[in-house]
Amino acid sequence: MFFGALLIFPVVVSLIKYRSKAKKAEKELQTYKRYGESMRNLIDNMRAKQHEFDNHINAIYSQHYLYDTYGELVEAQRQYCQEVRNENRFNKLLLAGESVITAFLYEKFLEAEEAGIQISCQIAIRNMECGVPAHKQVELLGNLLDNAVEELRASKDRHRLFVMIRESPARVEIEVGNETGKVEYERVSRFFEKGYSEKGNGRGYGLYNVKGICKRYGMHIECAERNLEGANFLVFRIVREKKPSV
C-alpha cells in the first residue's frame, strides 16, 4: 500500500503543475483578448488621422495669407500645431510595439483624461521580455495607475500624472507618479503594508499586491518624492534586471 502511494504522489504533483500552467495560460489569453479591442481602436484612430495629414499641412501653409506680420504668423502656426499634436497625443504609443501593455495604457490614459488629469508619458518598450507574464504586468501597472489617479481625483489643485516605461537589453524600468504635496516619511514607509489605507476600511490592498508581484518575479520597488517640472511628485519606481542571454 505504501508503494502504491509512492506511485500516486508524482502523478498528483504533475497534475497540480499542469493545472497551474493551464490556469496561467488561460489568464494570458484572457488578457490578450481583453485589450485586443483597445489596440485595434488605437490603430484605427491613427489611420483616420493619417488621412487628415495633408489637410493640416495645407492649412498651416495657407495661414501666411491671413496675417500681416511674421510674429503673428509664427504664433498662429504654433497654436495650430499644438492643437494637432494634442489631438494625436497618444498615437506615439504605437511605437512601443507591445500590444497588450500599449492597449492597456491607451485605455487607462483615456479614463484618466476624462477625469481631468493631465498625463505626461515616456514609453520606450518593444517586447517587455522581462520574465513577467503579461497579465501580471497589467495587474502591476493597473494598481499603480489606479492608486495615482485616485489620489489626483481627490485633490482640488493637483492634476498631473507621470508614467515612464523604459526597456533596454539589461533591464525594464517602470515609474508611475502623481503630483502631490509634501509626504511624510512615516506615511511612505507604510504604503506597502497589507490593509493600510487612509480611505477607509476594506482598502489598502493595491500597493500590497504590487509588492507581492515584485517579490515573486524578482523586481525591485521603491517609492520617493521627486521634483518634476517644478512640482512635487510621489513616484513609484520598479526595476527588473534581465538575465543575460547565453
mmCIF file of C-alpha atoms in Angstrom:
data_model
loop_
_atom_site.group_PDB
_atom_site.id
_atom_site.type_symbol
_atom_site.label_atom_id
_atom_site.label_comp_id
_atom_site.label_asym_id
_atom_site.label_seq_id
_atom_site.Cartn_x
_atom_site.Cartn_y
_atom_site.Cartn_z
ATOM 1 C CA MET A 1 0.000 0.000 0.000
ATOM 2 C CA PHE A 2 2.862 2.319 0.831
ATOM 3 C CA PHE A 3 4.446 1.507 -2.553
ATOM 4 C CA GLY A 4 1.174 2.387 -4.282
ATOM 5 C CA ALA A 5 1.080 5.740 -2.522
ATOM 6 C CA LEU A 6 4.592 6.477 -3.775
ATOM 7 C CA LEU A 7 3.426 5.826 -7.328
ATOM 8 C CA ILE A 8 0.383 8.071 -6.972
ATOM 9 C CA PHE A 9 2.254 11.017 -5.426
ATOM 10 C CA PRO A 10 4.267 12.001 -8.571
ATOM 11 C CA VAL A 11 1.090 11.789 -10.640
ATOM 12 C CA VAL A 12 -0.708 14.155 -8.262
ATOM 13 C CA VAL A 13 2.216 16.616 -8.315
ATOM 14 C CA SER A 14 2.311 16.545 -12.116
ATOM 15 C CA LEU A 15 -1.435 17.137 -12.261
ATOM 16 C CA ILE A 16 -1.158 20.149 -9.920
ATOM 17 C CA LYS A 17 1.660 21.619 -12.031
ATOM 18 C CA TYR A 18 -0.337 21.051 -15.212
ATOM 19 C CA ARG A 19 -3.395 22.775 -13.793
ATOM 20 C CA SER A 20 -1.254 25.690 -12.605
ATOM 21 C CA LYS A 21 0.297 26.130 -16.060
ATOM 22 C CA ALA A 22 -3.108 25.834 -17.719
ATOM 23 C CA LYS A 23 -4.527 28.495 -15.406
ATOM 24 C CA LYS A 24 -1.659 30.874 -16.216
ATOM 25 C CA ALA A 25 -2.091 30.257 -19.937
ATOM 26 C CA GLU A 26 -5.819 30.974 -19.650
ATOM 27 C CA LYS A 27 -5.148 34.263 -17.848
ATOM 28 C CA GLU A 28 -2.652 35.276 -20.528
ATOM 29 C CA LEU A 29 -5.175 34.510 -23.260
ATOM 30 C CA GLN A 30 -7.896 36.482 -21.467
ATOM 31 C CA THR A 31 -5.532 39.448 -21.117
ATOM 32 C CA TYR A 32 -4.700 39.456 -24.831
ATOM 33 C CA LYS A 33 -8.383 39.177 -25.750
ATOM 34 C CA ARG A 34 -9.334 41.892 -23.263
ATOM 35 C CA TYR A 35 -7.009 44.541 -24.684
ATOM 36 C CA GLY A 36 -7.018 43.455 -28.319
ATOM 37 C CA GLU A 37 -10.033 45.671 -28.999
ATOM 38 C CA SER A 38 -8.327 48.706 -27.426
ATOM 39 C CA MET A 39 -5.299 48.137 -29.661
ATOM 40 C CA ARG A 40 -7.496 47.992 -32.763
ATOM 41 C CA ASN A 41 -9.198 51.230 -31.709
ATOM 42 C CA LEU A 42 -5.830 52.935 -31.341
ATOM 43 C CA ILE A 43 -4.698 51.759 -34.782
ATOM 44 C CA ASP A 44 -7.998 52.755 -36.422
ATOM 45 C CA ASN A 45 -7.786 56.185 -34.805
ATOM 46 C CA MET A 46 -4.259 56.704 -36.092
ATOM 47 C CA ARG A 47 -5.218 55.620 -39.621
ATOM 48 C CA ALA A 48 -8.146 58.025 -39.618
ATOM 49 C CA LYS A 49 -5.906 60.883 -38.514
ATOM 50 C CA GLN A 50 -3.348 59.993 -41.192
ATOM 51 C CA HIS A 51 -5.905 60.895 -43.904
ATOM 52 C CA GLU A 52 -6.146 64.378 -42.387
ATOM 53 C CA PHE A 53 -2.390 64.999 -42.521
ATOM 54 C CA ASP A 54 -2.361 66.711 -45.939
ATOM 55 C CA ASN A 55 -5.252 68.954 -44.906
ATOM 56 C CA HIS A 56 -3.350 70.090 -41.825
ATOM 57 C CA ILE A 57 -0.226 70.836 -43.898
ATOM 58 C CA ASN A 58 -2.264 72.910 -46.337
ATOM 59 C CA ALA A 59 -3.969 74.782 -43.501
ATOM 60 C CA ILE A 60 -0.631 75.650 -41.876
ATOM 61 C CA TYR A 61 0.867 76.731 -45.192
ATOM 62 C CA SER A 62 -2.162 78.881 -46.092
ATOM 63 C CA GLN A 63 -2.001 80.892 -42.884
ATOM 64 C CA HIS A 64 0.553 83.261 -44.413
ATOM 65 C CA TYR A 65 -2.348 84.790 -46.367
ATOM 66 C CA LEU A 66 -4.142 85.731 -43.157
ATOM 67 C CA TYR A 67 -1.528 87.604 -41.103
ATOM 68 C CA ASP A 68 0.299 90.848 -41.778
ATOM 69 C CA THR A 69 3.377 90.289 -39.603
ATOM 70 C CA TYR A 70 5.836 87.453 -39.263
ATOM 71 C CA GLY A 71 5.315 87.304 -35.500
ATOM 72 C CA GLU A 72 1.542 86.867 -35.867
ATOM 73 C CA LEU A 73 2.065 84.094 -38.437
ATOM 74 C CA VAL A 74 4.522 82.193 -36.240
ATOM 75 C CA GLU A 75 2.204 82.382 -33.226
ATOM 76 C CA ALA A 76 -0.827 81.234 -35.251
ATOM 77 C CA GLN A 77 1.091 78.299 -36.719
ATOM 78 C CA ARG A 78 2.427 77.370 -33.274
ATOM 79 C CA GLN A 79 -1.075 77.275 -31.797
ATOM 80 C CA TYR A 80 -2.435 75.267 -34.724
ATOM 81 C CA CYS A 81 0.380 72.700 -34.497
ATOM 82 C CA GLN A 82 -0.106 72.416 -30.738
ATOM 83 C CA GLU A 83 -3.793 71.609 -31.242
ATOM 84 C CA VAL A 84 -2.955 68.913 -33.804
ATOM 85 C CA ARG A 85 -0.321 67.419 -31.530
ATOM 86 C CA ASN A 86 -2.760 67.365 -28.629
ATOM 87 C CA GLU A 87 -5.376 65.515 -30.683
ATOM 88 C CA ASN A 88 -2.791 62.872 -31.605
ATOM 89 C CA ARG A 89 -1.016 62.770 -28.236
ATOM 90 C CA PHE A 90 -1.422 59.017 -27.656
ATOM 91 C CA ASN A 91 -0.576 57.820 -31.163
ATOM 92 C CA LYS A 92 3.068 57.554 -30.166
ATOM 93 C CA LEU A 93 2.082 54.578 -28.024
ATOM 94 C CA LEU A 94 2.043 52.533 -31.241
ATOM 95 C CA LEU A 95 5.814 52.882 -31.363
ATOM 96 C CA ALA A 96 6.019 50.812 -28.184
ATOM 97 C CA GLY A 97 5.349 47.547 -30.018
ATOM 98 C CA GLU A 98 3.975 45.540 -27.054
ATOM 99 C CA SER A 99 0.307 45.199 -27.933
ATOM 100 C CA VAL A 100 -1.082 44.243 -24.502
ATOM 101 C CA ILE A 101 0.721 46.918 -22.492
ATOM 102 C CA THR A 102 0.213 49.520 -25.211
ATOM 103 C CA ALA A 103 -3.530 48.854 -25.404
ATOM 104 C CA PHE A 104 -3.838 48.783 -21.626
ATOM 105 C CA LEU A 105 -2.067 52.144 -21.243
ATOM 106 C CA TYR A 106 -4.165 53.679 -24.023
ATOM 107 C CA GLU A 107 -7.348 52.657 -22.212
ATOM 108 C CA LYS A 108 -6.143 53.886 -18.802
ATOM 109 C CA PHE A 109 -4.915 57.208 -20.218
ATOM 110 C CA LEU A 110 -8.292 57.906 -21.801
ATOM 111 C CA GLU A 111 -10.014 57.159 -18.485
ATOM 112 C CA ALA A 112 -7.630 59.475 -16.629
ATOM 113 C CA GLU A 113 -8.138 62.309 -19.110
ATOM 114 C CA GLU A 114 -11.910 62.043 -18.715
ATOM 115 C CA ALA A 115 -11.312 62.737 -15.017
ATOM 116 C CA GLY A 116 -9.457 65.956 -15.893
ATOM 117 C CA ILE A 117 -5.965 64.540 -15.308
ATOM 118 C CA GLN A 118 -3.005 65.798 -17.341
ATOM 119 C CA ILE A 119 -0.744 62.963 -18.495
ATOM 120 C CA SER A 120 2.961 63.096 -19.245
ATOM 121 C CA CYS A 121 4.272 59.792 -20.574
ATOM 122 C CA GLN A 122 7.566 58.379 -21.819
ATOM 123 C CA ILE A 123 7.053 54.897 -23.249
ATOM 124 C CA ALA A 124 10.056 53.155 -24.833
ATOM 125 C CA ILE A 125 9.395 49.415 -24.940
ATOM 126 C CA ARG A 126 9.375 46.658 -27.516
ATOM 127 C CA ASN A 127 8.513 43.213 -26.216
ATOM 128 C CA MET A 128 8.715 43.658 -22.436
ATOM 129 C CA GLU A 129 10.537 40.337 -22.238
ATOM 130 C CA CYS A 130 11.345 40.605 -18.559
ATOM 131 C CA GLY A 131 10.172 37.221 -17.275
ATOM 132 C CA VAL A 132 6.863 38.621 -16.006
ATOM 133 C CA PRO A 133 3.611 37.318 -17.608
ATOM 134 C CA ALA A 134 1.542 39.909 -19.448
ATOM 135 C CA HIS A 135 -1.417 39.572 -17.080
ATOM 136 C CA LYS A 136 0.868 40.233 -14.102
ATOM 137 C CA GLN A 137 2.323 43.292 -15.839
ATOM 138 C CA VAL A 138 -1.236 44.552 -16.296
ATOM 139 C CA GLU A 139 -2.054 43.902 -12.630
ATOM 140 C CA LEU A 140 1.066 45.743 -11.507
ATOM 141 C CA LEU A 141 0.572 48.775 -13.749
ATOM 142 C CA GLY A 142 -3.162 48.809 -13.076
ATOM 143 C CA ASN A 143 -2.703 49.026 -9.324
ATOM 144 C CA LEU A 144 -0.109 51.801 -9.606
ATOM 145 C CA LEU A 145 -2.183 53.821 -12.075
ATOM 146 C CA ASP A 146 -5.446 53.366 -10.179
ATOM 147 C CA ASN A 147 -3.774 54.457 -6.953
ATOM 148 C CA ALA A 148 -2.249 57.564 -8.574
ATOM 149 C CA VAL A 149 -5.473 58.534 -10.360
ATOM 150 C CA GLU A 150 -7.499 58.117 -7.182
ATOM 151 C CA GLU A 151 -5.138 60.474 -5.351
ATOM 152 C CA LEU A 152 -5.464 63.075 -8.100
ATOM 153 C CA ARG A 153 -9.254 62.764 -8.229
ATOM 154 C CA ALA A 154 -9.370 63.620 -4.532
ATOM 155 C CA SER A 155 -7.213 66.723 -4.991
ATOM 156 C CA LYS A 156 -8.600 70.151 -5.857
ATOM 157 C CA ASP A 157 -5.448 71.708 -7.304
ATOM 158 C CA ARG A 158 -3.180 68.813 -8.371
ATOM 159 C CA HIS A 159 -3.973 67.076 -11.656
ATOM 160 C CA ARG A 160 -0.728 65.761 -13.165
ATOM 161 C CA LEU A 161 0.202 62.114 -13.750
ATOM 162 C CA PHE A 162 3.634 60.900 -14.860
ATOM 163 C CA VAL A 163 4.246 57.476 -16.446
ATOM 164 C CA MET A 164 7.575 56.148 -17.717
ATOM 165 C CA ILE A 165 8.275 52.643 -19.020
ATOM 166 C CA ARG A 166 11.685 52.027 -20.493
ATOM 167 C CA GLU A 167 13.196 48.785 -21.766
ATOM 168 C CA SER A 168 16.862 48.134 -22.509
ATOM 169 C CA PRO A 169 18.857 44.930 -23.075
ATOM 170 C CA ALA A 170 19.795 44.992 -19.384
ATOM 171 C CA ARG A 171 16.566 45.959 -17.591
ATOM 172 C CA VAL A 172 12.981 47.141 -17.612
ATOM 173 C CA GLU A 173 12.151 50.291 -15.637
ATOM 174 C CA ILE A 174 8.678 51.458 -14.682
ATOM 175 C CA GLU A 175 7.780 54.732 -12.980
ATOM 176 C CA VAL A 176 4.310 55.975 -12.068
ATOM 177 C CA GLY A 177 3.936 59.230 -10.181
ATOM 178 C CA ASN A 178 1.230 61.673 -9.211
ATOM 179 C CA GLU A 179 1.531 65.325 -8.258
ATOM 180 C CA THR A 180 1.237 65.709 -4.509
ATOM 181 C CA GLY A 181 2.026 67.841 -1.510
ATOM 182 C CA LYS A 182 4.741 67.007 0.969
ATOM 183 C CA VAL A 183 4.525 63.365 2.070
ATOM 184 C CA GLU A 184 5.792 62.337 5.492
ATOM 185 C CA TYR A 185 8.383 59.546 5.534
ATOM 186 C CA GLU A 186 6.342 57.504 8.037
ATOM 187 C CA ARG A 187 3.409 57.509 5.635
ATOM 188 C CA VAL A 188 5.582 56.421 2.689
ATOM 189 C CA SER A 189 7.074 53.569 4.721
ATOM 190 C CA ARG A 190 3.606 52.126 5.343
ATOM 191 C CA PHE A 191 2.290 52.222 1.771
ATOM 192 C CA PHE A 192 3.044 48.543 1.132
ATOM 193 C CA GLU A 193 1.551 47.234 4.368
ATOM 194 C CA LYS A 194 -1.386 44.874 3.939
ATOM 195 C CA GLY A 195 -4.637 46.698 4.615
ATOM 196 C CA TYR A 196 -3.020 50.114 5.160
ATOM 197 C CA SER A 197 -5.206 52.848 3.709
ATOM 198 C CA GLU A 198 -6.306 56.376 4.507
ATOM 199 C CA LYS A 199 -9.523 55.902 2.515
ATOM 200 C CA GLY A 200 -11.476 53.698 4.908
ATOM 201 C CA ASN A 201 -11.973 50.028 5.735
ATOM 202 C CA GLY A 202 -11.661 47.335 3.106
ATOM 203 C CA ARG A 203 -8.940 49.255 1.231
ATOM 204 C CA GLY A 204 -5.155 49.175 1.184
ATOM 205 C CA TYR A 205 -4.515 46.057 -0.897
ATOM 206 C CA GLY A 206 -3.420 47.574 -4.227
ATOM 207 C CA LEU A 207 0.145 48.509 -3.298
ATOM 208 C CA TYR A 208 0.416 45.413 -1.120
ATOM 209 C CA ASN A 209 -0.386 43.319 -4.206
ATOM 210 C CA VAL A 210 2.153 45.291 -6.238
ATOM 211 C CA LYS A 211 4.843 44.466 -3.700
ATOM 212 C CA GLY A 212 3.842 40.792 -3.834
ATOM 213 C CA ILE A 213 4.166 40.670 -7.631
ATOM 214 C CA CYS A 214 7.551 42.389 -7.446
ATOM 215 C CA LYS A 215 8.797 39.925 -4.846
ATOM 216 C CA ARG A 216 7.571 36.910 -6.808
ATOM 217 C CA TYR A 217 9.260 37.963 -10.052
ATOM 218 C CA GLY A 218 12.464 39.420 -8.643
ATOM 219 C CA MET A 219 11.714 43.106 -9.187
ATOM 220 C CA HIS A 220 12.958 45.939 -7.006
ATOM 221 C CA ILE A 221 10.391 48.572 -5.998
ATOM 222 C CA GLU A 222 10.863 51.875 -4.226
ATOM 223 C CA CYS A 223 8.824 54.971 -3.531
ATOM 224 C CA ALA A 224 10.136 58.503 -3.198
ATOM 225 C CA GLU A 225 9.271 62.152 -3.748
ATOM 226 C CA ARG A 226 10.706 63.832 -6.810
ATOM 227 C CA ASN A 227 10.628 67.317 -8.314
ATOM 228 C CA LEU A 228 9.308 67.224 -11.891
ATOM 229 C CA GLU A 229 8.844 70.460 -13.832
ATOM 230 C CA GLY A 230 8.820 72.475 -10.622
ATOM 231 C CA ALA A 231 6.181 70.360 -8.850
ATOM 232 C CA ASN A 232 6.409 67.683 -6.161
ATOM 233 C CA PHE A 233 5.531 64.150 -7.301
ATOM 234 C CA LEU A 234 5.219 60.882 -5.401
ATOM 235 C CA VAL A 235 6.870 58.336 -7.705
ATOM 236 C CA PHE A 236 6.814 54.540 -7.532
ATOM 237 C CA ARG A 237 9.800 53.051 -9.364
ATOM 238 C CA ILE A 238 10.158 49.376 -10.327
ATOM 239 C CA VAL A 239 13.260 47.809 -11.865
ATOM 240 C CA ARG A 240 13.540 44.293 -13.269
ATOM 241 C CA GLU A 241 17.037 43.228 -14.259
ATOM 242 C CA LYS A 242 17.118 40.929 -17.270
ATOM 243 C CA LYS A 243 19.079 37.704 -17.244
ATOM 244 C CA PRO A 244 21.939 37.819 -19.765
ATOM 245 C CA SER A 245 21.391 35.549 -22.770
ATOM 246 C CA VAL A 246 23.852 32.671 -23.084
#
